[in-house]
JSON list of C-alpha atoms in Angstrom, two decimals:
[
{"chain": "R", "resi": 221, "resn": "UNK", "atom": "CA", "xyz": [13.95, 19.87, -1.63]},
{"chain": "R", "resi": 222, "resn": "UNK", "atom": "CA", "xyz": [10.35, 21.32, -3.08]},
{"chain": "R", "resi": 223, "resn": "UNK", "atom": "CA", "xyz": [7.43, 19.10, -2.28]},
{"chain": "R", "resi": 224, "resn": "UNK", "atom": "CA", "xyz": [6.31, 18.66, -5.90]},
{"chain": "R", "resi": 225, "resn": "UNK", "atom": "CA", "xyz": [9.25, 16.51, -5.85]},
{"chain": "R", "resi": 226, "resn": "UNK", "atom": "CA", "xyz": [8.06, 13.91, -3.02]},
{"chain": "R", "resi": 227, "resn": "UNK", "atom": "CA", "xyz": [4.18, 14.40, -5.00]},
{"chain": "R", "resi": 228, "resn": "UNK", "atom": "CA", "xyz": [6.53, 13.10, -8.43]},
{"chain": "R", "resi": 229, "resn": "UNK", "atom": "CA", "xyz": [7.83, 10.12, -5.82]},
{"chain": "R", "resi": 230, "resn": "UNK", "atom": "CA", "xyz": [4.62, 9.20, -4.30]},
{"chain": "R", "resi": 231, "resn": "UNK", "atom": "CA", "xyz": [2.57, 9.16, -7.48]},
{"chain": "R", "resi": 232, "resn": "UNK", "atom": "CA", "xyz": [5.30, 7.26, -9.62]},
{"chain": "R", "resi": 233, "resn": "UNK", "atom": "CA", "xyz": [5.27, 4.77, -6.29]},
{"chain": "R", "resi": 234, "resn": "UNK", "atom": "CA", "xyz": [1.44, 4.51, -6.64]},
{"chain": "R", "resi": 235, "resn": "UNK", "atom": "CA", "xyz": [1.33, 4.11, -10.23]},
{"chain": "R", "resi": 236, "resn": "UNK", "atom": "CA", "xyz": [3.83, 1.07, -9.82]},
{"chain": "R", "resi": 237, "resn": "UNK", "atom": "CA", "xyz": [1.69, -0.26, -7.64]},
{"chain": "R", "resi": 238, "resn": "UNK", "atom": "CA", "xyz": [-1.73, 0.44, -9.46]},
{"chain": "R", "resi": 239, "resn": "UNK", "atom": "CA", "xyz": [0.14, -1.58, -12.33]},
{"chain": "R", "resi": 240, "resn": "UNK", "atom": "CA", "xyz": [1.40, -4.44, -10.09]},
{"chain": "R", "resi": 241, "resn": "UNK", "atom": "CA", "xyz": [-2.00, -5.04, -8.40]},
{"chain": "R", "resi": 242, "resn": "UNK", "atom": "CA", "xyz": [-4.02, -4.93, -12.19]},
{"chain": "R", "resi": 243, "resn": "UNK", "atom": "CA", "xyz": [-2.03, -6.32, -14.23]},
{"chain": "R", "resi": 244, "resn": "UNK", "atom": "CA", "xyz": [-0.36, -9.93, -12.37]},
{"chain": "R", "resi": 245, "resn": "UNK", "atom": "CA", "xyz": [-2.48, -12.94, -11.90]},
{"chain": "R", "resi": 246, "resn": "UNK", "atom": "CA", "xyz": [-0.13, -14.28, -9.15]},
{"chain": "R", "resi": 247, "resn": "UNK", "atom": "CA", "xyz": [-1.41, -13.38, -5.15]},
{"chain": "R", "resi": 248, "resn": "UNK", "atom": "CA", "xyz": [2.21, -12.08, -4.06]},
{"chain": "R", "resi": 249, "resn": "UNK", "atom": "CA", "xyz": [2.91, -9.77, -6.77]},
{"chain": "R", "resi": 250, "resn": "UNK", "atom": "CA", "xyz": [-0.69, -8.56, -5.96]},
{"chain": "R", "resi": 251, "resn": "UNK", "atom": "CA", "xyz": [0.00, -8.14, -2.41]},
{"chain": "R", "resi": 252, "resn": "UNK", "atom": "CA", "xyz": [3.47, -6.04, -3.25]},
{"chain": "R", "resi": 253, "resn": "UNK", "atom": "CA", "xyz": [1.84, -3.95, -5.50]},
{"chain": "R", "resi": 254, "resn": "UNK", "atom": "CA", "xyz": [-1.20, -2.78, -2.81]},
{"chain": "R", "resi": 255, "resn": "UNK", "atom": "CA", "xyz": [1.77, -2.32, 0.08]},
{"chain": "R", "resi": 256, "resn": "UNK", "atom": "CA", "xyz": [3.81, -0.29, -2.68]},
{"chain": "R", "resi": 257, "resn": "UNK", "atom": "CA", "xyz": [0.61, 2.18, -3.09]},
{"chain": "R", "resi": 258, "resn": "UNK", "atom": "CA", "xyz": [0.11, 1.98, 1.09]},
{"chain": "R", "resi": 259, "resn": "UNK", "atom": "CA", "xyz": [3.85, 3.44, 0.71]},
{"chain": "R", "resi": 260, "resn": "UNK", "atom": "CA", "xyz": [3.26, 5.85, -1.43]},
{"chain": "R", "resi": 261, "resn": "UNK", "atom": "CA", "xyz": [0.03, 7.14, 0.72]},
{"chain": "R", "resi": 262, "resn": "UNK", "atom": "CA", "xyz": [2.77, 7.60, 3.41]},
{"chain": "R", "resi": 263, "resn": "UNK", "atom": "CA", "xyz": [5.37, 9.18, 1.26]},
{"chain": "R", "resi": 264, "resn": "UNK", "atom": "CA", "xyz": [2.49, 11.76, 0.80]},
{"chain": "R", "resi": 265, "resn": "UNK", "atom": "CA", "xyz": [1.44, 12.01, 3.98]},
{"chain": "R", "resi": 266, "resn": "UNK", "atom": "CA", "xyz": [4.49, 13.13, 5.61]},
{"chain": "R", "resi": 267, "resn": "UNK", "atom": "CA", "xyz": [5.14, 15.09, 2.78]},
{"chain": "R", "resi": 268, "resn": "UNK", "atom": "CA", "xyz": [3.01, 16.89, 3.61]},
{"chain": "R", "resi": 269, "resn": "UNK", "atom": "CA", "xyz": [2.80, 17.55, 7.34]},
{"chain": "R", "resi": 270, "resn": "UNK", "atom": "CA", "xyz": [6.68, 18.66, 6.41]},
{"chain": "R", "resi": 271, "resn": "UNK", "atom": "CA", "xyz": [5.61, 21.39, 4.24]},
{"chain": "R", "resi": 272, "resn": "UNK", "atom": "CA", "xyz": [1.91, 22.66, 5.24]},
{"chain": "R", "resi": 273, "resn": "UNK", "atom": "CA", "xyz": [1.96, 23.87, 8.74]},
{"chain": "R", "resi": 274, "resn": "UNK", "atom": "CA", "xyz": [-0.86, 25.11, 10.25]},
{"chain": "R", "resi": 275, "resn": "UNK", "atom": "CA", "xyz": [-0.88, 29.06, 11.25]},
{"chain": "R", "resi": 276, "resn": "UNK", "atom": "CA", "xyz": [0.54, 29.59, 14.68]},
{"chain": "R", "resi": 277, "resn": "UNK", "atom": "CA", "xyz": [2.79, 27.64, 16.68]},
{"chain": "R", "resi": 278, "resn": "UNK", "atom": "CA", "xyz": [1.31, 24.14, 16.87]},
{"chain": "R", "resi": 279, "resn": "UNK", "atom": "CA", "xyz": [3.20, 21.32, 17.30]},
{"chain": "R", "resi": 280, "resn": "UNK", "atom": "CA", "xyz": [1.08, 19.40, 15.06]},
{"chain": "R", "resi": 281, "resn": "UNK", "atom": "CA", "xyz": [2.17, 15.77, 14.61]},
{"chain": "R", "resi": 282, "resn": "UNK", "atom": "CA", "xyz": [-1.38, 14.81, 12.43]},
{"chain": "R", "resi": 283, "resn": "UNK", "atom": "CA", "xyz": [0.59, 13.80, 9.43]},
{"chain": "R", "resi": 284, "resn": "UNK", "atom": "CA", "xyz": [3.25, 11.09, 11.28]},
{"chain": "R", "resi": 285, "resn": "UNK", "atom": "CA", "xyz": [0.34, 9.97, 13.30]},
{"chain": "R", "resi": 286, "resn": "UNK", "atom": "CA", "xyz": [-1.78, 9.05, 10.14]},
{"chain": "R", "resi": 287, "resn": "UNK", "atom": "CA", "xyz": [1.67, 7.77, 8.63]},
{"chain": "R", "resi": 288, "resn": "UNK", "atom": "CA", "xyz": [2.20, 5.37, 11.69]},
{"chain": "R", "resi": 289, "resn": "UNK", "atom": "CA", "xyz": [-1.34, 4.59, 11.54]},
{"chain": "R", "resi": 290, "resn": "UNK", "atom": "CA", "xyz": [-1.20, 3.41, 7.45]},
{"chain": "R", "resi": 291, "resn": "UNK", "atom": "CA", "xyz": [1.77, 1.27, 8.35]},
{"chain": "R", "resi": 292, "resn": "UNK", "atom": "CA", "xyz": [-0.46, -0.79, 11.37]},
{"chain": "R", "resi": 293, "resn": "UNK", "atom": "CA", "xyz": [-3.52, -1.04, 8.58]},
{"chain": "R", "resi": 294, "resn": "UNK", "atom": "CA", "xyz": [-0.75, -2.36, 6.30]},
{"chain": "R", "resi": 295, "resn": "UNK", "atom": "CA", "xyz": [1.51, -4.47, 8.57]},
{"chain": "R", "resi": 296, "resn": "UNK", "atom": "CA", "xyz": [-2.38, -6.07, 8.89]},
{"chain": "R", "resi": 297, "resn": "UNK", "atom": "CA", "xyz": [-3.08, -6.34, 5.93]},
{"chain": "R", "resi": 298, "resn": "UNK", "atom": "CA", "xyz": [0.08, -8.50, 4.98]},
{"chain": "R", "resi": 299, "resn": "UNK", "atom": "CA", "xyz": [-0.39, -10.50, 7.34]},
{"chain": "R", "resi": 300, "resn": "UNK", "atom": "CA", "xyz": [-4.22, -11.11, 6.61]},
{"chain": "R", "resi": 301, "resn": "UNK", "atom": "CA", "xyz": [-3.10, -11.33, 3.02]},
{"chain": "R", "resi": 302, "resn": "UNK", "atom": "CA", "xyz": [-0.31, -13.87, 3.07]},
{"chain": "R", "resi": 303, "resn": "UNK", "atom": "CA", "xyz": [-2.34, -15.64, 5.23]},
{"chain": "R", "resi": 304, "resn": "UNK", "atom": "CA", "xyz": [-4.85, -16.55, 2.96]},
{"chain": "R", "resi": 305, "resn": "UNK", "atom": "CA", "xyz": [-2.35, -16.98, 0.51]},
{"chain": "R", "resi": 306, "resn": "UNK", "atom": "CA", "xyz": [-0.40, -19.18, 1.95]},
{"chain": "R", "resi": 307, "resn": "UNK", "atom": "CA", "xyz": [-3.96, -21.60, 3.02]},
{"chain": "R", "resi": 308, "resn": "UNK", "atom": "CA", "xyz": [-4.95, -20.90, -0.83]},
{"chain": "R", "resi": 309, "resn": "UNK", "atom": "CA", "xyz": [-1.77, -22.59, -2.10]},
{"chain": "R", "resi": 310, "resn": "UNK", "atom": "CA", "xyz": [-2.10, -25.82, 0.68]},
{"chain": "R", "resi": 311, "resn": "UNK", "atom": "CA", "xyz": [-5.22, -26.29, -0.39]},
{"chain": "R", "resi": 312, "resn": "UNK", "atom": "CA", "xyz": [-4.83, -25.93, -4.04]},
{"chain": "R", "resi": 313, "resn": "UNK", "atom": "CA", "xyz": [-1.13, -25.37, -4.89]},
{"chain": "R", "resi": 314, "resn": "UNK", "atom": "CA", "xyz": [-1.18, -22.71, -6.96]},
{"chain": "R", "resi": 315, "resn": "UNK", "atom": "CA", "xyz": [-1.15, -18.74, -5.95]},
{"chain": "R", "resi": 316, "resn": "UNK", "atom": "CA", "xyz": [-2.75, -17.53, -9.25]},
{"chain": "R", "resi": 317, "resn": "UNK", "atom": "CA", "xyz": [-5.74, -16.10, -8.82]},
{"chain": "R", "resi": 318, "resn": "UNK", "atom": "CA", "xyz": [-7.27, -16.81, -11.59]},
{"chain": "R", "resi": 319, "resn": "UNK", "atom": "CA", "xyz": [-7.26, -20.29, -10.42]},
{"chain": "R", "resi": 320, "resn": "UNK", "atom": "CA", "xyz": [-8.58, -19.60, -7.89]},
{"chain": "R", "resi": 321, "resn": "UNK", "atom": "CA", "xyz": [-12.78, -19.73, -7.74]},
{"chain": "R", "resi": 322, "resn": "UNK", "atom": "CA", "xyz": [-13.72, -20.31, -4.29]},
{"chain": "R", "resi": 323, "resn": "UNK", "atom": "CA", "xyz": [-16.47, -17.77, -4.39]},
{"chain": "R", "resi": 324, "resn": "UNK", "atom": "CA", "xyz": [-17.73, -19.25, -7.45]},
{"chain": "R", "resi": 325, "resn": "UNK", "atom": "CA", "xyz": [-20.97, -21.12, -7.59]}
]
């Protein structure tokens, strides 16, 4: 399989999630849509370690060490993130964020 077609994966899995995180007002779908682009950022990433090698024999693992790396910085951030969710909606029982002012004077 050519790696234009995992570029055609990852930037179709991006774009779904650029839409997701722009376009809904509710925190969740926001959330889903930044871990779908964190996935796609992966897809890419190992794409690529697959198919450009550096010259010689190196056993290069850069591009599943980066991958494993945007997982813990997403794993994080979903927890962060439906953290604060989850105290938004106690507090004011809603999860849209347009509702949502906190930072507002």
């Amino acid at each position: 399989m050519p790696l234009q077609y995992f570029l055609l994966v990852g930037a179709a899995l991006f774009c779904l999630g650029l839409y997701g995180a722009l376009a809904r007002r509710n925190a969740i779908a926001i959330l889903i849509g930044v871990e779908l682009m964190l996935n796609a950022v992966n897809i890419n990433l190992v794409a690529f370690w697959r198919y450009v090698k550096p010259a010689g024999d190196v056993f290069d693992l850069a591009g599943q060490v980066f991958a494993l790396f945007v997982i813990t910085l997403a794993a994080a951030e979903a927890a962060i993130g439906l953290a604060l969710v989850i105290a938004i909606y106690r507090s004011r029982d809603t999860v849209n964020v347009e509702d949502v002012n906190l930072m507002k004077w």
